[in-house]
mmCIF file of C-alpha atoms in Angstrom:
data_model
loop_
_atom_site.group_PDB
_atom_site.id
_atom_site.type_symbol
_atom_site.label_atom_id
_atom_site.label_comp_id
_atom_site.label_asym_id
_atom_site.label_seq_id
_atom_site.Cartn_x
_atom_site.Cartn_y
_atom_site.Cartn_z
ATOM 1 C CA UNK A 1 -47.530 29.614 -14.388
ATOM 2 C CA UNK A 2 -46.882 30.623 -17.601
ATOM 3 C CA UNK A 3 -43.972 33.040 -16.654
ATOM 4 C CA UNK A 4 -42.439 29.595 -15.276
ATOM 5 C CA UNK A 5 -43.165 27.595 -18.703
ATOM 6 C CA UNK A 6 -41.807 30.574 -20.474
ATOM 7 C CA UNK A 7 -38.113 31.081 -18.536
ATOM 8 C CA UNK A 8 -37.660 26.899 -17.851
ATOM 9 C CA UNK A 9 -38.519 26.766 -21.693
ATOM 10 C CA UNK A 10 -35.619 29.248 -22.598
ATOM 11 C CA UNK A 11 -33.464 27.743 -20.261
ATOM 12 C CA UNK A 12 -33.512 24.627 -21.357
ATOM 13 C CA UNK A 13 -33.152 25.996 -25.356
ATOM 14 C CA UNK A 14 -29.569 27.774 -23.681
ATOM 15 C CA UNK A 15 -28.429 24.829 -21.945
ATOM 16 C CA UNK A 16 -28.675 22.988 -25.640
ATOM 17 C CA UNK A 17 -27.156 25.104 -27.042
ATOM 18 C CA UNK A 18 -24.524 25.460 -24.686
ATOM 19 C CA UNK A 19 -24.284 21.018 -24.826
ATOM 20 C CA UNK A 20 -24.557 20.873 -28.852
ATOM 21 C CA UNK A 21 -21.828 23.694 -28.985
ATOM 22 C CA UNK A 22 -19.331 22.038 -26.727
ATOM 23 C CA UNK A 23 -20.260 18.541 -28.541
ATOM 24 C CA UNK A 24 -19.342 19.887 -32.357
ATOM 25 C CA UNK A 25 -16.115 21.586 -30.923
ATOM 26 C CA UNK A 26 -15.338 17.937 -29.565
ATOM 27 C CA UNK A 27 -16.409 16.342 -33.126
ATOM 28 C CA UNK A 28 -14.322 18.918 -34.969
ATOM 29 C CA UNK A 29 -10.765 17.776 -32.492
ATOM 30 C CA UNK A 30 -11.334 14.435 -32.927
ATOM 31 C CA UNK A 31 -11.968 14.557 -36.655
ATOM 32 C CA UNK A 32 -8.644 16.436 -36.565
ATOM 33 C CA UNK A 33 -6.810 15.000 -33.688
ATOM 34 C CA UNK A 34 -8.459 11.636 -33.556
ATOM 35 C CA UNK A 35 -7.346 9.603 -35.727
ATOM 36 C CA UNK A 36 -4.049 8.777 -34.218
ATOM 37 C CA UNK A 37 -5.923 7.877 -31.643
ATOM 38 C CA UNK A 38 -7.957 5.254 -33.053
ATOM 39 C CA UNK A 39 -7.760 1.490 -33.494
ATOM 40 C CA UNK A 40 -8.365 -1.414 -31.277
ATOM 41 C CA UNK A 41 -4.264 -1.925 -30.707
ATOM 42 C CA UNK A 42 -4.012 1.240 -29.009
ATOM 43 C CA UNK A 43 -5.062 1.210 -25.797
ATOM 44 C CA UNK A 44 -3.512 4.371 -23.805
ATOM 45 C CA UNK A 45 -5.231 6.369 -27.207
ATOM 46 C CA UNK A 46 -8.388 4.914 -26.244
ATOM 47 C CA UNK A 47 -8.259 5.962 -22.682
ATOM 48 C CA UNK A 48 -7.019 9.656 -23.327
ATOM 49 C CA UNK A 49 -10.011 10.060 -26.107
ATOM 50 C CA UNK A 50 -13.079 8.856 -23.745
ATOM 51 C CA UNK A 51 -11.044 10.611 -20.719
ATOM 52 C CA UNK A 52 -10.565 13.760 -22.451
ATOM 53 C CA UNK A 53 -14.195 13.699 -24.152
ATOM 54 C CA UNK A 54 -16.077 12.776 -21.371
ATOM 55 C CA UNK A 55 -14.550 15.614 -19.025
ATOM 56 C CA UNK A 56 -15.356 18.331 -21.772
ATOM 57 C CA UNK A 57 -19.089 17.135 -21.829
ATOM 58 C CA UNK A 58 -18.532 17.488 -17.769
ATOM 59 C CA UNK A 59 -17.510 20.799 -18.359
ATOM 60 C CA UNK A 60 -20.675 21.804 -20.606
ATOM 61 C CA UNK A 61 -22.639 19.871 -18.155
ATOM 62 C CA UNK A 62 -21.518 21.952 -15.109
ATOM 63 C CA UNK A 63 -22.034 25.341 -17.356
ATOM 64 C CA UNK A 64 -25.610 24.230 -17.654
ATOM 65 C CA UNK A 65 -25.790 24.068 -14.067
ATOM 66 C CA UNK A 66 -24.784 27.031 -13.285
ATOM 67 C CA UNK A 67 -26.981 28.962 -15.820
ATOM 68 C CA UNK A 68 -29.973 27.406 -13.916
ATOM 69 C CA UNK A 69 -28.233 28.464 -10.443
ATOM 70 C CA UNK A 70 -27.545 32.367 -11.640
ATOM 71 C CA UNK A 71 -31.267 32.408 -13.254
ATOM 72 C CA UNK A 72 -32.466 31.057 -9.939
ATOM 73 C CA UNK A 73 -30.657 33.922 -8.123
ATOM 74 C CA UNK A 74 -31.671 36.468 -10.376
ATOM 75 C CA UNK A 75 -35.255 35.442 -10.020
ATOM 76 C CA UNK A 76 -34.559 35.709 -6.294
ATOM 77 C CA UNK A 77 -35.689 32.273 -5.559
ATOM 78 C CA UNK A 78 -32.392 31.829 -3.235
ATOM 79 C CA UNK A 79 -30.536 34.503 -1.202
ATOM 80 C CA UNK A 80 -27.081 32.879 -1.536
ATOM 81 C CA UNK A 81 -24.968 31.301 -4.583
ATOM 82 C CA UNK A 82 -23.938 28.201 -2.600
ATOM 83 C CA UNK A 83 -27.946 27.551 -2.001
ATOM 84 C CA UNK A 84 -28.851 28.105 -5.959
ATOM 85 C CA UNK A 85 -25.809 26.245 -7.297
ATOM 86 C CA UNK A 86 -26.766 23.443 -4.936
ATOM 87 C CA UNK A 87 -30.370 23.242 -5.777
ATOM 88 C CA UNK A 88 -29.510 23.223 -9.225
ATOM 89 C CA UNK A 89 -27.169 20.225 -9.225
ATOM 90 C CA UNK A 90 -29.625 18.184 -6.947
ATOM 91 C CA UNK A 91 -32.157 18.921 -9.558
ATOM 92 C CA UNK A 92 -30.377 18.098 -12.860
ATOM 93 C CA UNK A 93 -28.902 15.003 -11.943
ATOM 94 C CA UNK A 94 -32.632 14.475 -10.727
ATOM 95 C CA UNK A 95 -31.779 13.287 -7.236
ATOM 96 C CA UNK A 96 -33.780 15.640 -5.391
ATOM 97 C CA UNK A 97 -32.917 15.306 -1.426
ATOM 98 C CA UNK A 98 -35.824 17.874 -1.179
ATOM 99 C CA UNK A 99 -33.613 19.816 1.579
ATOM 100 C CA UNK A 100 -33.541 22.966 -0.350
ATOM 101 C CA UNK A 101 -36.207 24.197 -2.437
ATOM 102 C CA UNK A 102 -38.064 26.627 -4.335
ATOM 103 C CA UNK A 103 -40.354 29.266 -3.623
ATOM 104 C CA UNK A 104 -44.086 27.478 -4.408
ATOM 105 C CA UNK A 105 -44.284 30.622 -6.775
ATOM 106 C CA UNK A 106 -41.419 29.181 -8.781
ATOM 107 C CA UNK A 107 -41.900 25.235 -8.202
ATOM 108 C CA UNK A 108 -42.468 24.352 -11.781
ATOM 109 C CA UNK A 109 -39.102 25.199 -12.866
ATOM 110 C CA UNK A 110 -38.154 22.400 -10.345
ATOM 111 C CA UNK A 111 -39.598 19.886 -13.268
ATOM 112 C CA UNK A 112 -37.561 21.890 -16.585
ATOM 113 C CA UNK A 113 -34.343 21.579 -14.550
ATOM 114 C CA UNK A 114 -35.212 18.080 -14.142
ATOM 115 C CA UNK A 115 -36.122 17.455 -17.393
ATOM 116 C CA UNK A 116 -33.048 19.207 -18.898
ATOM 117 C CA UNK A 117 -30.356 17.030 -16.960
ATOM 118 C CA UNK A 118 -32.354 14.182 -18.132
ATOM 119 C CA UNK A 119 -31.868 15.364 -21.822
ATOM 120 C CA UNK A 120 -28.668 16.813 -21.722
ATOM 121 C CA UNK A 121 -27.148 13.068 -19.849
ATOM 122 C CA UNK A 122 -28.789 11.162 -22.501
ATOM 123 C CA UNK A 123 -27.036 13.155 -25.496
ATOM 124 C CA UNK A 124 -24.133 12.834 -23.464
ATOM 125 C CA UNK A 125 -24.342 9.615 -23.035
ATOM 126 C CA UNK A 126 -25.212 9.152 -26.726
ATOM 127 C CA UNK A 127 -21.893 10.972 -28.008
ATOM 128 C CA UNK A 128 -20.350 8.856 -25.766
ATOM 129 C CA UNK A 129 -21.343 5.732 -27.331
ATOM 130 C CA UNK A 130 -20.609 7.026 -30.619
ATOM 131 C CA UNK A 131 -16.923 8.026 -29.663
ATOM 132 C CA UNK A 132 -16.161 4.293 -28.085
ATOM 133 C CA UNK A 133 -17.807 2.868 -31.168
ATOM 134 C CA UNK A 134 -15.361 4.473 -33.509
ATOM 135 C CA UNK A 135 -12.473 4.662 -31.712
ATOM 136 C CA UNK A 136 -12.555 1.363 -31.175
ATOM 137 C CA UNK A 137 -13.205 0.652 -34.658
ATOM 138 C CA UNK A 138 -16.727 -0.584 -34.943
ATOM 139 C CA UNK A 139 -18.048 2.669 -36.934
ATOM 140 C CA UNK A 140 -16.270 3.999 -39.906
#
């Protein structure tokens, strides 16, 4: 049990890192980039900015993922990739189908991973809201 606590603990501290690095590389491009961007008159900016932004948080959001999936197959909790990398999405977004998954050895880690998408989406989601405030010029 405490093995479990231990590993979905430091998984969870790498995955934040991994979301808080790829969120002040976004912050430092649209401090740079940004501005002609901004403004309520301009539209296609708008669109490009949340676009672009919200597929980079995708991006750290799917590296997440698949740092639970490799741990998971390095703990030899699944035989295949496809199986891990499955389990692990089901899991962060918190959906669950139950289908697939884990070892009752390893089940605890089932509640970190589920815990961690639910951080990591509301930070997301947070940034988010921060970007469409200022770009659309209600923060200065």
């Amino acid at each position: 049990m405490f093995m479990q606590i231990f590993i979905g603990s430091v998984l969870i501290i790498l995955t934040i890192i991994v979301e808080v690095f790829f969120i002040e590389l976004a912050i430092k491009n649209l401090t740079r980039y940004g501005p002609k961007f901004a403004g309520n008159n301009n539209r296609k900016g708008f669109i490009f900015v949340l676009t672009a932004t919200t597929l980079w948080l995708l991006a750290a959001l799917t590296i997440a993922t698949w740092i639970w999936a490799v741990a998971f197959i390095a703990l030899g909790a699944f035989e295949t990739l496809s199986k891990s990398l499955y389990f692990s999405m089901v899991s962060f977004t918190t959906l669950g189908y139950g289908d697939v998954t884990l070892p009752e050895k390893m089940e605890l880690l089932s509640g970190f991973i589920a815990a961690n998408g639910l951080v990591l989406f509301g930070l997301n989601t947070a940034f988010l809201i921060e970007v469409m405030s200022r770009f659309r010029g209600g923060a200065k």
